[in-house]
Coordinates of C-alpha atoms and ligand atoms in Angstrom, one line a residue:
X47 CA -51.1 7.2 -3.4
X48 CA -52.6 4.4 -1.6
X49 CA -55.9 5.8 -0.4
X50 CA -57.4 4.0 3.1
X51 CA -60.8 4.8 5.6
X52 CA -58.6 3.8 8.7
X53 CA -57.8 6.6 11.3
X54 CA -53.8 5.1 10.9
X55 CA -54.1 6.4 7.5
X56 CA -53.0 9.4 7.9
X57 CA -49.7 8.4 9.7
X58 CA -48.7 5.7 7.1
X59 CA -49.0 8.5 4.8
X60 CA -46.0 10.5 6.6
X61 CA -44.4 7.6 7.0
X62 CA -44.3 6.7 2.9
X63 CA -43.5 10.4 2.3
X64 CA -41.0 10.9 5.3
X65 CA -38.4 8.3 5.2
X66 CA -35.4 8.0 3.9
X67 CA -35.5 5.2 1.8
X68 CA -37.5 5.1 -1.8
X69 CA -41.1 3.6 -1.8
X70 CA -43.1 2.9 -4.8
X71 CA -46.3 1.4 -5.3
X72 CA -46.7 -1.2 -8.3
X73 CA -49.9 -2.2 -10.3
X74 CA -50.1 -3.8 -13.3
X75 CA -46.7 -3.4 -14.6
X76 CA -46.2 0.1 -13.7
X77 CA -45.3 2.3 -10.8
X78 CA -48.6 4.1 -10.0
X79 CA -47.0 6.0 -6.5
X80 CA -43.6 7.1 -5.5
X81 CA -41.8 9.2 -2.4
X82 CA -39.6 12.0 -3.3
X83 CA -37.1 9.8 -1.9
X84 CA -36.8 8.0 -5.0
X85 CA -37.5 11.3 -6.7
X86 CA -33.7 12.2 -5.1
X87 CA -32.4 8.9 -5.2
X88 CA -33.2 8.4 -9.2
X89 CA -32.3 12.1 -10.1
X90 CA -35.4 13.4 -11.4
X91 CA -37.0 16.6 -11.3
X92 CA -40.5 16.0 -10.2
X93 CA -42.4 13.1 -9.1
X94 CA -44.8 13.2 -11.8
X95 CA -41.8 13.4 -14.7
X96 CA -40.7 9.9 -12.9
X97 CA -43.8 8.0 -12.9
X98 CA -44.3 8.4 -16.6
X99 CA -41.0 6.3 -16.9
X100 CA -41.6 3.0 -18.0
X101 CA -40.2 1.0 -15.2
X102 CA -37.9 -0.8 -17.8
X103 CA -36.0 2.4 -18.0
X104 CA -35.5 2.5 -14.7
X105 CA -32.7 0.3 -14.9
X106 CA -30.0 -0.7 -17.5
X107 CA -30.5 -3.4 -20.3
X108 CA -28.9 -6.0 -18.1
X109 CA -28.4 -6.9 -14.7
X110 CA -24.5 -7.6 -13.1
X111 CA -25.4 -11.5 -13.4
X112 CA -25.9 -11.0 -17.1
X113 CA -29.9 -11.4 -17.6
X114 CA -32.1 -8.9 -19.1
X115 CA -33.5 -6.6 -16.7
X116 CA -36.8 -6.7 -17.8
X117 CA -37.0 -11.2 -18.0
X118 CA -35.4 -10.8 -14.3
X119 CA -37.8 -8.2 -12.8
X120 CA -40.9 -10.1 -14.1
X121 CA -39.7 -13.3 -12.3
X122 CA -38.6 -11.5 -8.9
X123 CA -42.6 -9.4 -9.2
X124 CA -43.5 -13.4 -9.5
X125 CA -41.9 -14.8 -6.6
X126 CA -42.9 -11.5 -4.4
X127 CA -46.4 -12.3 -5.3
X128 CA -46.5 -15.9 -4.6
X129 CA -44.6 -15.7 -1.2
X130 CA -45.8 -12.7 0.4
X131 CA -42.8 -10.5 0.1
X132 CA -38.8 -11.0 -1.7
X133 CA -35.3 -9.4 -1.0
X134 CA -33.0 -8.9 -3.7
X135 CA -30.4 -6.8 -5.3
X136 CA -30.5 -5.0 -7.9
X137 CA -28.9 -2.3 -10.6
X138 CA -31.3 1.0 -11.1
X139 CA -30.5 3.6 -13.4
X140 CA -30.3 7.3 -12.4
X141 CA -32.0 10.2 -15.1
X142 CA -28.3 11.4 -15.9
X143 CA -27.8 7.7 -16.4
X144 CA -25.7 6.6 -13.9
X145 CA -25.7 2.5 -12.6
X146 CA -25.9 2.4 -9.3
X147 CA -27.1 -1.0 -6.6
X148 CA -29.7 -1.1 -4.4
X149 CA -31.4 -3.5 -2.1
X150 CA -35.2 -4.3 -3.2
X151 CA -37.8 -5.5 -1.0
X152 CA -41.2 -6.0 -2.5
X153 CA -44.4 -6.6 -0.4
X154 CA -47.4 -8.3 -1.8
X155 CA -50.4 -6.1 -1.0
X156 CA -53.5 -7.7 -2.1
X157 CA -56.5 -4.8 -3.1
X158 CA -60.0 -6.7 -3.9
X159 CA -59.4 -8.8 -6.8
X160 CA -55.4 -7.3 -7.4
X161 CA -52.2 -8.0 -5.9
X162 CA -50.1 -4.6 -5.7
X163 CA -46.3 -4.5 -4.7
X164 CA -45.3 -1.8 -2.0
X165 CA -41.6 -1.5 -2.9
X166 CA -38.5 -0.3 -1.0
X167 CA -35.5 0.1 -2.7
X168 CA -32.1 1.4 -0.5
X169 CA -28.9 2.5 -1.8
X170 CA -25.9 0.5 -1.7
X171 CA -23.4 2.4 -3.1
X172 CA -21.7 3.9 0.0
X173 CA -21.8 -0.6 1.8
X174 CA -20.1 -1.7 -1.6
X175 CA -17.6 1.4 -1.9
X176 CA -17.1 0.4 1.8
X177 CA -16.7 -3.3 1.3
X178 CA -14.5 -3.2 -1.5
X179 CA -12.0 -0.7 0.2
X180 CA -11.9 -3.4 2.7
X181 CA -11.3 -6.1 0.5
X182 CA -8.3 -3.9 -1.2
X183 CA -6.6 -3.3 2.4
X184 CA -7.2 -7.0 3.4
X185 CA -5.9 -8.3 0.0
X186 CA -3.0 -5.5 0.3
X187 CA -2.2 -7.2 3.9
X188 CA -2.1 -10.0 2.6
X189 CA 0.0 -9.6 -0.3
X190 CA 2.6 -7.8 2.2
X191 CA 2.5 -10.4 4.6
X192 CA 3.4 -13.0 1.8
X193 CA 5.9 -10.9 -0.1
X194 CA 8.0 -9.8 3.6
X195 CA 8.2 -13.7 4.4
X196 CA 9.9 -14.1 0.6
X197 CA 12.0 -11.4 1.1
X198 CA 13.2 -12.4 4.8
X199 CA 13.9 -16.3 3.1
X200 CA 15.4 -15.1 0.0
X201 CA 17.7 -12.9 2.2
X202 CA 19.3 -15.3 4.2
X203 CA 19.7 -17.2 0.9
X204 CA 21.6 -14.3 -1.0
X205 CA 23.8 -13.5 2.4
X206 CA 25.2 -17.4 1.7
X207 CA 25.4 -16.6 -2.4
X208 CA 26.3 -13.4 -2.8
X209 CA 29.1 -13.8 0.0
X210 CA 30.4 -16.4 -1.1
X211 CA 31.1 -15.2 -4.8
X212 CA 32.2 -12.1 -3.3
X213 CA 35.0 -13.9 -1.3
X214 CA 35.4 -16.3 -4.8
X215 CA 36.2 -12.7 -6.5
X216 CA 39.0 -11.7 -4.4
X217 CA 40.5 -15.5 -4.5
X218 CA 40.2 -16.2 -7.9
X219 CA 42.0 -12.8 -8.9
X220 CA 45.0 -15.5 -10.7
X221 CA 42.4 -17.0 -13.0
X222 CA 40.5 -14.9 -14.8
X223 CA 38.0 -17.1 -16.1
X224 CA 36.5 -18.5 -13.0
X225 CA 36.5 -14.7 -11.3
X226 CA 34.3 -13.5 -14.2
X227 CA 31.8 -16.9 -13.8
X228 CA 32.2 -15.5 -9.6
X229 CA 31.1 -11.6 -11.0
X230 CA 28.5 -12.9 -12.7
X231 CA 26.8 -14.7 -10.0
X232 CA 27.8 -11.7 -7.7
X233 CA 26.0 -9.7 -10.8
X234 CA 22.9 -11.8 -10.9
X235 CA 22.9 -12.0 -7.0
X236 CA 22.7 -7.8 -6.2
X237 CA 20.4 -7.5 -9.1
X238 CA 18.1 -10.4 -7.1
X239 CA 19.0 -8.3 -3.6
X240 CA 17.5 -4.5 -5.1
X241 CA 14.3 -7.1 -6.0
X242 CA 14.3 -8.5 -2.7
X243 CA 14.7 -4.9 -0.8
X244 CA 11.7 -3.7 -3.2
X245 CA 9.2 -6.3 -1.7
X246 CA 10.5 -5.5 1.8
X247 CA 9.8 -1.5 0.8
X248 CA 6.0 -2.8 -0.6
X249 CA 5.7 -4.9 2.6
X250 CA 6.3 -1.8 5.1
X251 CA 9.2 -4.2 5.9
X252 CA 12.3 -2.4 5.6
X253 CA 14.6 0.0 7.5
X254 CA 13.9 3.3 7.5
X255 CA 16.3 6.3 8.6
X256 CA 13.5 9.1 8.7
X257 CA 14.5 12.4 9.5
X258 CA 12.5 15.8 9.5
X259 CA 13.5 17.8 5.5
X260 CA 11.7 20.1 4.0
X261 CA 9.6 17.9 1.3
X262 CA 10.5 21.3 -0.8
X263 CA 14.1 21.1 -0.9
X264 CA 14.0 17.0 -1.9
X265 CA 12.1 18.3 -4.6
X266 CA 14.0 21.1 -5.5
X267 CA 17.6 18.4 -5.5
X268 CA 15.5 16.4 -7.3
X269 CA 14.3 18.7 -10.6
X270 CA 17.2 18.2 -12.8
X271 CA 17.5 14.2 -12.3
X272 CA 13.6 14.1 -13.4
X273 CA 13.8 16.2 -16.5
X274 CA 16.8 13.6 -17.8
X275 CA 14.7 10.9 -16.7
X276 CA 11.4 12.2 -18.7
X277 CA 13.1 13.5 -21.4
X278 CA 13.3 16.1 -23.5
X279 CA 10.3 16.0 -25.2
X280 CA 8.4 16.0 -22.3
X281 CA 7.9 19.3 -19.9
X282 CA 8.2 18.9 -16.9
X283 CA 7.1 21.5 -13.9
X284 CA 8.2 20.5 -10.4
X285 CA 7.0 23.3 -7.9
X286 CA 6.3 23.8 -4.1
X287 CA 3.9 25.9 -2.5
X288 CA 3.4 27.4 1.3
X289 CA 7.2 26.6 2.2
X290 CA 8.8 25.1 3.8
X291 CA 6.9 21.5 3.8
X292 CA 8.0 19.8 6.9
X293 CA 7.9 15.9 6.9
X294 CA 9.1 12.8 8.4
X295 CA 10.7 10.7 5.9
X296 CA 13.5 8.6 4.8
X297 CA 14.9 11.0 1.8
X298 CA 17.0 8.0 0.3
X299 CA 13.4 6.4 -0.3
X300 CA 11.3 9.7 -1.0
X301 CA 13.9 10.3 -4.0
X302 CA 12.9 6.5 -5.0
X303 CA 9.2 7.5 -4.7
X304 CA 9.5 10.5 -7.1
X305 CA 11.8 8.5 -9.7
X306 CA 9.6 6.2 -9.8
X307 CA 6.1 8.3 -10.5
X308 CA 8.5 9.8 -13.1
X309 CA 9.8 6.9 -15.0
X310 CA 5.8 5.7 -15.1
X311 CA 5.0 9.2 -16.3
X312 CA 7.8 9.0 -19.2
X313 CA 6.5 5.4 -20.3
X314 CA 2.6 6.5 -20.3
X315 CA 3.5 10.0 -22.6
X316 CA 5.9 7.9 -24.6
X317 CA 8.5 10.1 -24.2
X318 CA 6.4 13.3 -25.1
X319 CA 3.9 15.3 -22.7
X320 CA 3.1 17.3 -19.6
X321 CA 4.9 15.5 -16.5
X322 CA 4.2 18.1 -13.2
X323 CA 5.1 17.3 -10.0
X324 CA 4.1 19.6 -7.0
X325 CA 3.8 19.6 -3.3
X326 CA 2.0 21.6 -1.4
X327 CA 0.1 21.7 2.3
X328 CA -3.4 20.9 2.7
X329 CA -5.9 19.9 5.5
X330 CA -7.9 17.1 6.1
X331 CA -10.6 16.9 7.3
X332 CA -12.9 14.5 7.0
X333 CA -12.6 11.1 5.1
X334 CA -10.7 12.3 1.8
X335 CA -12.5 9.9 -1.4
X336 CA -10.1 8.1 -3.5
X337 CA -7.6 7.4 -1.1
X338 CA -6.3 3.4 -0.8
X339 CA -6.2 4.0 3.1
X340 CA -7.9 6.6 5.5
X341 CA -6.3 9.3 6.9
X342 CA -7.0 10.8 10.9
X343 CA -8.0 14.7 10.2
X344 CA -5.1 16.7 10.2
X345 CA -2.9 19.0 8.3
X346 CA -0.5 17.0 5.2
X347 CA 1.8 17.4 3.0
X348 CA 0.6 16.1 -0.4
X349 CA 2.3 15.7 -3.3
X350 CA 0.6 15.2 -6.9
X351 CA 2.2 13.6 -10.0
X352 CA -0.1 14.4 -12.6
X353 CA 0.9 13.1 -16.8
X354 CA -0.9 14.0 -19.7
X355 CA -0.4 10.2 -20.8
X356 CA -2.7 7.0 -21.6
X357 CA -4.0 6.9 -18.7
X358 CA -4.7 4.0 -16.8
X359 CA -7.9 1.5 -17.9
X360 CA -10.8 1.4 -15.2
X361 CA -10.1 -2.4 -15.1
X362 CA -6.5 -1.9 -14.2
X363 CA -6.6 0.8 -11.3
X364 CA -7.6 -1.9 -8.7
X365 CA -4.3 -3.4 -9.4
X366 CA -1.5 -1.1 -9.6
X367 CA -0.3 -1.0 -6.2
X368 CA 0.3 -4.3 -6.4
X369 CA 3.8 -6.6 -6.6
X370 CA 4.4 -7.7 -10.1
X371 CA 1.6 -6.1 -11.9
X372 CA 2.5 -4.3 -15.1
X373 CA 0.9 -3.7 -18.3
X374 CA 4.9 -3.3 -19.5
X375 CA 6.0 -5.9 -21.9
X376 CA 8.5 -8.2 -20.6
X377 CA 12.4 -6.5 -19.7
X378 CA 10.5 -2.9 -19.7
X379 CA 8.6 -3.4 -16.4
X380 CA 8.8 -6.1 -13.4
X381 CA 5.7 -4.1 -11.5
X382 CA 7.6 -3.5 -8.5
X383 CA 7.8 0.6 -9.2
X384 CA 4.1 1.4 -7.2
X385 CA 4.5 -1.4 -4.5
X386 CA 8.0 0.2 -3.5
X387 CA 5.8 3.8 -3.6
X388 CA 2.8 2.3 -1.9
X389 CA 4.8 0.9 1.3
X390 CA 7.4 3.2 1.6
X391 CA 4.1 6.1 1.7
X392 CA 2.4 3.4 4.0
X393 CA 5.4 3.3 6.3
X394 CA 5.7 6.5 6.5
X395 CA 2.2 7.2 7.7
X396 CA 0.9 8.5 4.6
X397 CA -2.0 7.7 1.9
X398 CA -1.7 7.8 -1.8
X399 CA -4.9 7.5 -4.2
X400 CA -5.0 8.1 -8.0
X401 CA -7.2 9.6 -10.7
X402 CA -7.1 8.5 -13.7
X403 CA -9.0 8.7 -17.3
X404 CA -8.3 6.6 -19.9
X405 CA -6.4 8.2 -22.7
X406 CA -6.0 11.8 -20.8
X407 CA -3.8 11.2 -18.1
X408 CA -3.2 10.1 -14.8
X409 CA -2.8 12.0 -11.7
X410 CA -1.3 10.3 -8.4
X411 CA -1.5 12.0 -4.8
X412 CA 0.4 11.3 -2.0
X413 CA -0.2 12.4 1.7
X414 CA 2.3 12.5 3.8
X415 CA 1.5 13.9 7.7
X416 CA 3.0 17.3 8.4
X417 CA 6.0 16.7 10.5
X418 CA 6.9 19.8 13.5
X419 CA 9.6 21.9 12.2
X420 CA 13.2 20.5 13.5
X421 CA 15.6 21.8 16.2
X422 CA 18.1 23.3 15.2
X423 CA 21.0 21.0 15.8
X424 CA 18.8 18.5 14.4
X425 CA 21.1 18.6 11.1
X426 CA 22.0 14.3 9.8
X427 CA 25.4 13.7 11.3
X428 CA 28.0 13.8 8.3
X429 CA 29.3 10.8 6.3
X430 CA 31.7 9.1 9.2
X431 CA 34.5 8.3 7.2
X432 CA 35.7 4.8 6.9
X433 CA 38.5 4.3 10.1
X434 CA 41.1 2.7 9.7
X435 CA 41.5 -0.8 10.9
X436 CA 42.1 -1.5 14.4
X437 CA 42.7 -5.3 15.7
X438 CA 39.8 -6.0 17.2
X439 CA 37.8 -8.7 18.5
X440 CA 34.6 -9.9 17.4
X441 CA 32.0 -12.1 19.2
X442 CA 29.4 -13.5 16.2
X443 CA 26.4 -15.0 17.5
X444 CA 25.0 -16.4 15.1
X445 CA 22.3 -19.6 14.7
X446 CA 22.7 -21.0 11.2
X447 CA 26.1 -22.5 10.5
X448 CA 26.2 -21.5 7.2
X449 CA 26.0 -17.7 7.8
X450 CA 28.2 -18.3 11.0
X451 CA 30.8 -19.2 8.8
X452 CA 30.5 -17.1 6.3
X453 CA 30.5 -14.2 8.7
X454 CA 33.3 -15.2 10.2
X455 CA 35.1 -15.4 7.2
X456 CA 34.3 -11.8 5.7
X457 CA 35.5 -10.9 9.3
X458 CA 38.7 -13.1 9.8
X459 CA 39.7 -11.7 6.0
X460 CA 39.2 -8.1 6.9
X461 CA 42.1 -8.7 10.0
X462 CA 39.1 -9.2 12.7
X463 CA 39.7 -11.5 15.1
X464 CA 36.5 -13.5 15.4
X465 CA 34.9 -16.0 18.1
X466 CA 31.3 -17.5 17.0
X467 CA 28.2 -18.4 19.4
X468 CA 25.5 -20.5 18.2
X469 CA 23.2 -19.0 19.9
X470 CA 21.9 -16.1 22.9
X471 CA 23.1 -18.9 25.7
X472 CA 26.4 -19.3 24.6
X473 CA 27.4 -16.0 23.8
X474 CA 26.4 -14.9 27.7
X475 CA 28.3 -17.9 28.9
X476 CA 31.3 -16.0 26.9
X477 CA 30.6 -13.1 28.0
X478 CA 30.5 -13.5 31.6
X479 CA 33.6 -15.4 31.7
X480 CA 36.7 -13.7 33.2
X481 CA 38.2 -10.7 31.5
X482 CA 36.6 -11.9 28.0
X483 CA 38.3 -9.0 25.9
X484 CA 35.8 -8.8 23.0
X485 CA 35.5 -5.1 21.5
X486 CA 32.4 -5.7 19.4
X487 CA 29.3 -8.3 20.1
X488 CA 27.6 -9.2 16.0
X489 CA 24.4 -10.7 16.5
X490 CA 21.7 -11.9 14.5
X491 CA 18.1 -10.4 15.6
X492 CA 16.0 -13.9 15.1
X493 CA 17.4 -16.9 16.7
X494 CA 15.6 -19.4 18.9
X495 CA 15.9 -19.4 23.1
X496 CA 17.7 -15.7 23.7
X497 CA 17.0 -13.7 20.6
X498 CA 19.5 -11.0 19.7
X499 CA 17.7 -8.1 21.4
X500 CA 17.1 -9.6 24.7
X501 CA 20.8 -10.6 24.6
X502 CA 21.9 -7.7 24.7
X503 CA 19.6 -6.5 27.4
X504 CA 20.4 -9.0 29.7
X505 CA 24.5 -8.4 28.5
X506 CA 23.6 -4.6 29.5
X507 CA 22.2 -5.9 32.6
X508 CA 24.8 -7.7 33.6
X509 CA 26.6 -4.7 33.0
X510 CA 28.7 -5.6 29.3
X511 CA 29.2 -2.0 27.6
X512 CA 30.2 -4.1 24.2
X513 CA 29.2 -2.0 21.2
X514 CA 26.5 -3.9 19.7
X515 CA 25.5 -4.5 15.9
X516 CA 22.8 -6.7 15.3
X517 CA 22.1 -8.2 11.7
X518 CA 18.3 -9.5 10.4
X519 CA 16.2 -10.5 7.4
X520 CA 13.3 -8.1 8.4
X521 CA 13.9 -6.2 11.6
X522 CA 11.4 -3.8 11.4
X523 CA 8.8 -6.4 11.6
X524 CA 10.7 -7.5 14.4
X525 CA 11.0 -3.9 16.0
X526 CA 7.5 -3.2 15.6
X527 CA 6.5 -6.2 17.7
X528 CA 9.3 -5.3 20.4
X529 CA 9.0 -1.9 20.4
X530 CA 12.8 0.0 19.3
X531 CA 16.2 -1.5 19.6
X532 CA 18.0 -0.8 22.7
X533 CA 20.0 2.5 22.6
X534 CA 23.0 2.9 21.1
X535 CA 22.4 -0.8 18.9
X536 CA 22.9 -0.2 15.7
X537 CA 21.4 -2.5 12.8
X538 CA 22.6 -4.0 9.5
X539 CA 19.8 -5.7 7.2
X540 CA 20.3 -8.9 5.5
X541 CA 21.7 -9.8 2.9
X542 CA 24.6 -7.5 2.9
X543 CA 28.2 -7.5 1.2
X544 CA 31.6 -8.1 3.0
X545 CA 32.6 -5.1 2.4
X546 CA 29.2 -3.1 3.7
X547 CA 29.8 -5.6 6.7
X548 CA 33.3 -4.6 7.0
X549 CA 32.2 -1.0 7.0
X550 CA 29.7 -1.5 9.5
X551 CA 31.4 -3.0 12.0
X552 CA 34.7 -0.5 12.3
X553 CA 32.1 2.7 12.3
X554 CA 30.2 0.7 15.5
X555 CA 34.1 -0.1 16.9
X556 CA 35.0 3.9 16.0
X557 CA 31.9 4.6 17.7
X558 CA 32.6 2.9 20.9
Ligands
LIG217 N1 1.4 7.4 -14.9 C1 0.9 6.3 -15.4 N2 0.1 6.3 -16.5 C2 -0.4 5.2 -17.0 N3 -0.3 4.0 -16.4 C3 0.4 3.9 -15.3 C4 1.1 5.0 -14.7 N4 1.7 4.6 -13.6 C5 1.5 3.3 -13.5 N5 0.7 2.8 -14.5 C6 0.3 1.4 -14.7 O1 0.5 0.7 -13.6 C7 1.3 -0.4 -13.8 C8 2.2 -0.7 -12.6 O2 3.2 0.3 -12.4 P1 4.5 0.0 -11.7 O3 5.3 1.2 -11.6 O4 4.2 -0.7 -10.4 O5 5.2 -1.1 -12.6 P2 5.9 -1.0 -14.0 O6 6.1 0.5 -14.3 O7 5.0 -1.7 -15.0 O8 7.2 -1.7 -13.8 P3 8.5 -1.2 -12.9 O9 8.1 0.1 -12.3 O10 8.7 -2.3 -11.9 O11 9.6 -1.0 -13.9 C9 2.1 -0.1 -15.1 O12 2.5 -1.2 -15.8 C10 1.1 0.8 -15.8 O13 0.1 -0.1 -16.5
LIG218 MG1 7.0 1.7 -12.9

């Protein structure tokens, strides 16, 4: 220790051996004094077993900037000395081994004809953990926000193609040859749509019909289509504990989720292994480590995927989640299969995080919040079944011509009669006219002036009790900025087919 006459001696002394951070005296080129806070921080047993270290070992052979430690330190002791005191980062190395950063400061102490260096060296661990969870959510943002405007361009795109080769179908039925050069763009075109309705799943972007199951039962339903899609030669447990698991999900996109961890599973065992999938409740309480997002304390479902396969290597984990990564060779994976898991858990007010160890296996978690049981009568409405036509009326608004008339000719084919409004002005001008004899009002969501929803407020207002269906390229972008769709408004995403359209439109007119 640094030995003084002062009367403040005493309390300096405290202070080295009280705080929190490490402190170390150097002379010469060794440490000569230390805190039990380094003691703690560096892993060692006693203070004395530290300060016979040589301070090279102290930290690894190289620094993260690629110079030698020991070249590196002697410079930074140099500039310390020379300008009174230096801050810098730097990579220690704990007893057990570990790398870990720190921030240095060294102090230039001058003692008769020596210069010492008081040093102070703080953890950084937890501030870069922190930081680069940040960076992950901003760049995940960020990737969302780019992949939902994509998906709500390519949309309105594939409504025009893929409509118009499914109308080419039905015409060209007398001439083979061009119907099959129609199925194949109508092929290519729905194969381009699932792509499309992945990235609005990864961008929290899509439509989601959640509803209260037991997260037991999906599983249950679900055993036998996993065990064909892993294989035989892989087993495969799928269990539930502390029934029944209560959650608020789309199931449609919960079955995707699972299929999904599954076909990743199958292609990291290569078709042979240990594939379990289980669910069971837990509660959180504090902030839960490895998880891509924080959770609010509370009680979860969470359901782990866990493969004996390759495992995933450190330098790819970072990147899973994200659109189009894959370590697949081309035609075995687009890297879609995570994104679609990440948003739809996302949107559903969940977390997912993963383990994983390169050549033993990977294990993925999902948290999903604990939903309250349901009513009883809360049971989905059955299948409506498809009505039969009825004359009816139709007034389209919508803003782009080219979807206008394409709508109108899915609808005028179908035996609707159809009247199109090129906008939210228009269509109320049609509306308020005198006995105006529509039975359905189609509109599209985004549209300059009057958008879709407050058209049909201000049509409700004006007291229109037209059954509503409203169309979009992302409405639940839309929704989440306007709060929820008027009652009773039902909602068809972009692109769709004529004959979903069709389908739509006589269960809103049944409905009515
Ligand atoms: N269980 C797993 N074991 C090992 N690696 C995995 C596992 N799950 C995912 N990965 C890695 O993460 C990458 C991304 O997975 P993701 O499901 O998003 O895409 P993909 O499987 O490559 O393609 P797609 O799912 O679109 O067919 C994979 O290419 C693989 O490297
Ligand atoms: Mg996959």
């Amino acid at each position: 220790m640094v030995h003084g006459d002062g009367p403040g001696d005493d309390l300096y002394h405290q202070y080295f051996e009280r705080t929190g951070d490490a402190f170390l005296v150097i002379e010469g080129d060794r440490f000569v004094a230390c805190n039990e806070a380094t003691v703690r921080l560096l892993r060692y047993g006693t203070r004395e077993e530290l300060l016979q270290v040589h301070p090279a070992a102290l930290s690894p052979e190289f620094q993260s900037d690629g110079r030698p430690s020991r070249e590196k330190a002697d410079e930074m002791m140099a500039i310390a000395r020379e300008r009174g005191s230096h801050r810098f980062e730097w990579d220690h190395r704990r007893a057990d081994g570990e790398v870990f950063p720190v921030e240095v400061l060294l102090t230039a102490v001058p003692r008769g004809d020596r210069v010492m260096l008081h040093v102070v060296w703080r953890d950084l661990t937890d501030r870069r953990r922190l930081e680069s969870d940040l960076q992950q959510a901003q760049k995940m943002e960020a990737l969302g926000r780019l992949s939902a405007g994509i998906a709500h361009d390519f949309n309105n795109l594939l409504v025009a193609i893929n409509g118009h080769a499914e109308l080419l179908v039905g015409d060209l039925a007398d001439r083979p040859e061009e119907q099959s050069c129609a199925e194949e763009i109508l092929r290519a075109g729905s194969r381009a749509a699932d792509l499309v309705a992945q990235l609005l799943a990864f961008s929290r972007r899509q439509v989601l019909r959640p509803r209260t199951v037991d997260l037991g039962d999906v599983l249950a339903e679900m055993a036998g289509m996993v065990r064909r899609l892993a294989g035989e030669a892989v087993v495969t447990e799928v269990e539930a504990d502390d029934r029944p698991l209560w959650v608020m999900v789309d199931p449609g996109q919960v079955t995707q989720l699972v299929l999904n961890l599954a076909a990743n599973a199958r292609d990291a065992m290569g078709g042979r292994g240990n594939f379990r999938l289980r669910a069971a409740r837990v509660v959180v309480e504090a902030a839960t480590p490895g998880l891509r997002d924080e959770l609010p304390p509370g009680t979860y479902v969470c359901l782990t995927a866990v493969d004996d396969g390759t495992g995933i290597a450190a330098s790819d984990l970072p990147h899973i989640f994200e659109p189009f990564f894959t370590t697949k060779t081309a035609g075995r994976g687009t890297g879609l299969g995570l994104a679609t898991v990440y948003g739809i858990v996302r949107q559903s007010g969940g977390s997912i995080g993963v383990t994983s160890n390169d050549g033993v296996g990977t294990c993925f978690a999902i948290y999903l919040p604990e939903a309250a049981a349901p009513a009883a009568d809360d049971e989905p409405p059955a299948e409506a079944p498809v009505a039969p036509l009825k004359p009816a009326s139709i007034l389209l608004v919508e803003d782009e011509d080219a979807t206008g008339r394409l709508v109108r000719m899915m609808l005028e084919r179908a035996g609707f009669a159809v009247k199109v409004a090129a906008g939210g002005e228009e269509a109320l001008a049609l509306l308020g006219a005198p006995a105006p004899g529509y039975d359905l009002l189609l509109s599209d969501i985004v549209m300059p002036g009057i958008d879709g929803i407050e058209l049909v407020n201000l049509a409700r207002a004006a007291g229109c009790t037209l059954p509503v269906l409203l169309t979009s390229g992302y409405p639940a972008e839309f929704l989440a900025q306007r709060g929820d769709l008027p009652a009773g408004i039902d909602l068809i995403q972009k692109p769709f087919s004529a004959h979903d359209l069709v389908r739509r439109v006589r269960e809103a007119l049944e409905r009515s």
